[in-house]
Amino acid sequence: IQNVYAFYTIDKPGFIIGGFDDSRSKFNYPVCSDCYNLINKGKKIVSEKLSFKFYGLNYLLFPKLLIGNTSDYKDILDIYFDQTKQIELKEKKGKEYIGNEDEILYILKDNPNYITNTFMFIERQQAAERILLQIDDVLPSRLRKIFEVKKIVENAFSTDEYKTIFTFIKIRQFFSKSDDGKKGNDLDEYFLTIIDSVFKEKNLELDFLL
């Protein structure tokens, strides 16, 4: 599995069972050859169909069915795969601006509440992968609530002459770099903390924001 997902690693002794014996590392994650092929195929599908960007961060989207059977899950995946095509078409047609990174969230909010979504934010550095944040079991109703609040904020700051469009980019502008002179973003951890709180409906301390 190390060849499939780069965040599974045995490059440190503490990651290996059996007295830190390198030859026994396979027992950490025993996977048969058939399962390996399925995992490899699954990763390819996720990378091609369920991989998105969120304001400079990459994430994978995993839908989960709370009720139903295998055939129901296949139908759900077909819907998700089609949604990625819808986003591409909307971008080309130049429809009402929501924010490209918010588009998939806007579509998912209309799904029934027996589907939950897991968002896995990952960082790729050369051949390595690192999981930055995993948000489990986000219901469509929670996404609907986020967009309802988005409208409230937009109305509060809009005038007759100017309409405010509020997306997560507004938050990202504050939580990207601690100094404009920095080459890369060094505030990703803070931005992800906010995203985690918004998606999970957790309180954010005022001291943290200040």
JSON list of N, CA and C in Angstrom, two decimals, residues 5 10 31 41 50 57 82 84 86 94 138 143 158 171:
[
{"chain": "A", "resi": 5, "resn": "TYR", "atom": "N", "xyz": [-0.53, 4.96, -1.55]},
{"chain": "A", "resi": 5, "resn": "TYR", "atom": "CA", "xyz": [-0.69, 6.20, -0.78]},
{"chain": "A", "resi": 5, "resn": "TYR", "atom": "C", "xyz": [0.63, 6.55, -0.10]},
{"chain": "A", "resi": 10, "resn": "ILE", "atom": "N", "xyz": [7.08, 3.80, 6.25]},
{"chain": "A", "resi": 10, "resn": "ILE", "atom": "CA", "xyz": [7.80, 3.02, 7.27]},
{"chain": "A", "resi": 10, "resn": "ILE", "atom": "C", "xyz": [9.21, 3.57, 7.41]},
{"chain": "A", "resi": 31, "resn": "VAL", "atom": "N", "xyz": [-2.30, -6.34, 3.33]},
{"chain": "A", "resi": 31, "resn": "VAL", "atom": "CA", "xyz": [-3.21, -6.20, 2.20]},
{"chain": "A", "resi": 31, "resn": "VAL", "atom": "C", "xyz": [-2.88, -7.28, 1.18]},
{"chain": "A", "resi": 41, "resn": "LYS", "atom": "N", "xyz": [-6.90, 0.97, -7.93]},
{"chain": "A", "resi": 41, "resn": "LYS", "atom": "CA", "xyz": [-7.95, 1.42, -8.85]},
{"chain": "A", "resi": 41, "resn": "LYS", "atom": "C", "xyz": [-8.80, 2.51, -8.21]},
{"chain": "A", "resi": 50, "resn": "LEU", "atom": "N", "xyz": [-12.87, 12.85, -7.83]},
{"chain": "A", "resi": 50, "resn": "LEU", "atom": "CA", "xyz": [-13.26, 13.40, -6.53]},
{"chain": "A", "resi": 50, "resn": "LEU", "atom": "C", "xyz": [-12.13, 14.19, -5.88]},
{"chain": "A", "resi": 57, "resn": "LEU", "atom": "N", "xyz": [-5.42, 24.82, -1.39]},
{"chain": "A", "resi": 57, "resn": "LEU", "atom": "CA", "xyz": [-5.25, 23.52, -0.74]},
{"chain": "A", "resi": 57, "resn": "LEU", "atom": "C", "xyz": [-5.96, 22.44, -1.54]},
{"chain": "A", "resi": 82, "resn": "ASP", "atom": "N", "xyz": [-20.81, 13.12, -12.08]},
{"chain": "A", "resi": 82, "resn": "ASP", "atom": "CA", "xyz": [-21.46, 14.04, -13.01]},
{"chain": "A", "resi": 82, "resn": "ASP", "atom": "C", "xyz": [-21.34, 15.48, -12.53]},
{"chain": "A", "resi": 84, "resn": "THR", "atom": "N", "xyz": [-18.82, 16.92, -11.11]},
{"chain": "A", "resi": 84, "resn": "THR", "atom": "CA", "xyz": [-17.54, 17.51, -11.50]},
{"chain": "A", "resi": 84, "resn": "THR", "atom": "C", "xyz": [-17.62, 18.03, -12.93]},
{"chain": "A", "resi": 86, "resn": "GLN", "atom": "N", "xyz": [-20.40, 19.13, -14.30]},
{"chain": "A", "resi": 86, "resn": "GLN", "atom": "CA", "xyz": [-21.26, 20.32, -14.23]},
{"chain": "A", "resi": 86, "resn": "GLN", "atom": "C", "xyz": [-20.44, 21.55, -13.87]},
{"chain": "A", "resi": 94, "resn": "GLY", "atom": "N", "xyz": [-19.62, 30.67, -17.73]},
{"chain": "A", "resi": 94, "resn": "GLY", "atom": "CA", "xyz": [-19.55, 31.94, -17.00]},
{"chain": "A", "resi": 94, "resn": "GLY", "atom": "C", "xyz": [-20.83, 32.30, -16.30]},
{"chain": "A", "resi": 138, "resn": "VAL", "atom": "N", "xyz": [-19.84, 15.25, 7.10]},
{"chain": "A", "resi": 138, "resn": "VAL", "atom": "CA", "xyz": [-20.47, 16.55, 6.89]},
{"chain": "A", "resi": 138, "resn": "VAL", "atom": "C", "xyz": [-21.78, 16.33, 6.13]},
{"chain": "A", "resi": 143, "resn": "LEU", "atom": "N", "xyz": [-24.07, 22.04, 4.93]},
{"chain": "A", "resi": 143, "resn": "LEU", "atom": "CA", "xyz": [-23.63, 22.85, 3.79]},
{"chain": "A", "resi": 143, "resn": "LEU", "atom": "C", "xyz": [-24.70, 23.87, 3.42]},
{"chain": "A", "resi": 158, "resn": "SER", "atom": "N", "xyz": [-24.00, 44.63, 1.44]},
{"chain": "A", "resi": 158, "resn": "SER", "atom": "CA", "xyz": [-24.31, 45.10, 0.09]},
{"chain": "A", "resi": 158, "resn": "SER", "atom": "C", "xyz": [-25.10, 46.41, 0.15]},
{"chain": "A", "resi": 171, "resn": "ILE", "atom": "N", "xyz": [-11.77, 34.90, 3.82]},
{"chain": "A", "resi": 171, "resn": "ILE", "atom": "CA", "xyz": [-11.07, 34.39, 5.00]},
{"chain": "A", "resi": 171, "resn": "ILE", "atom": "C", "xyz": [-9.63, 34.04, 4.64]}
]
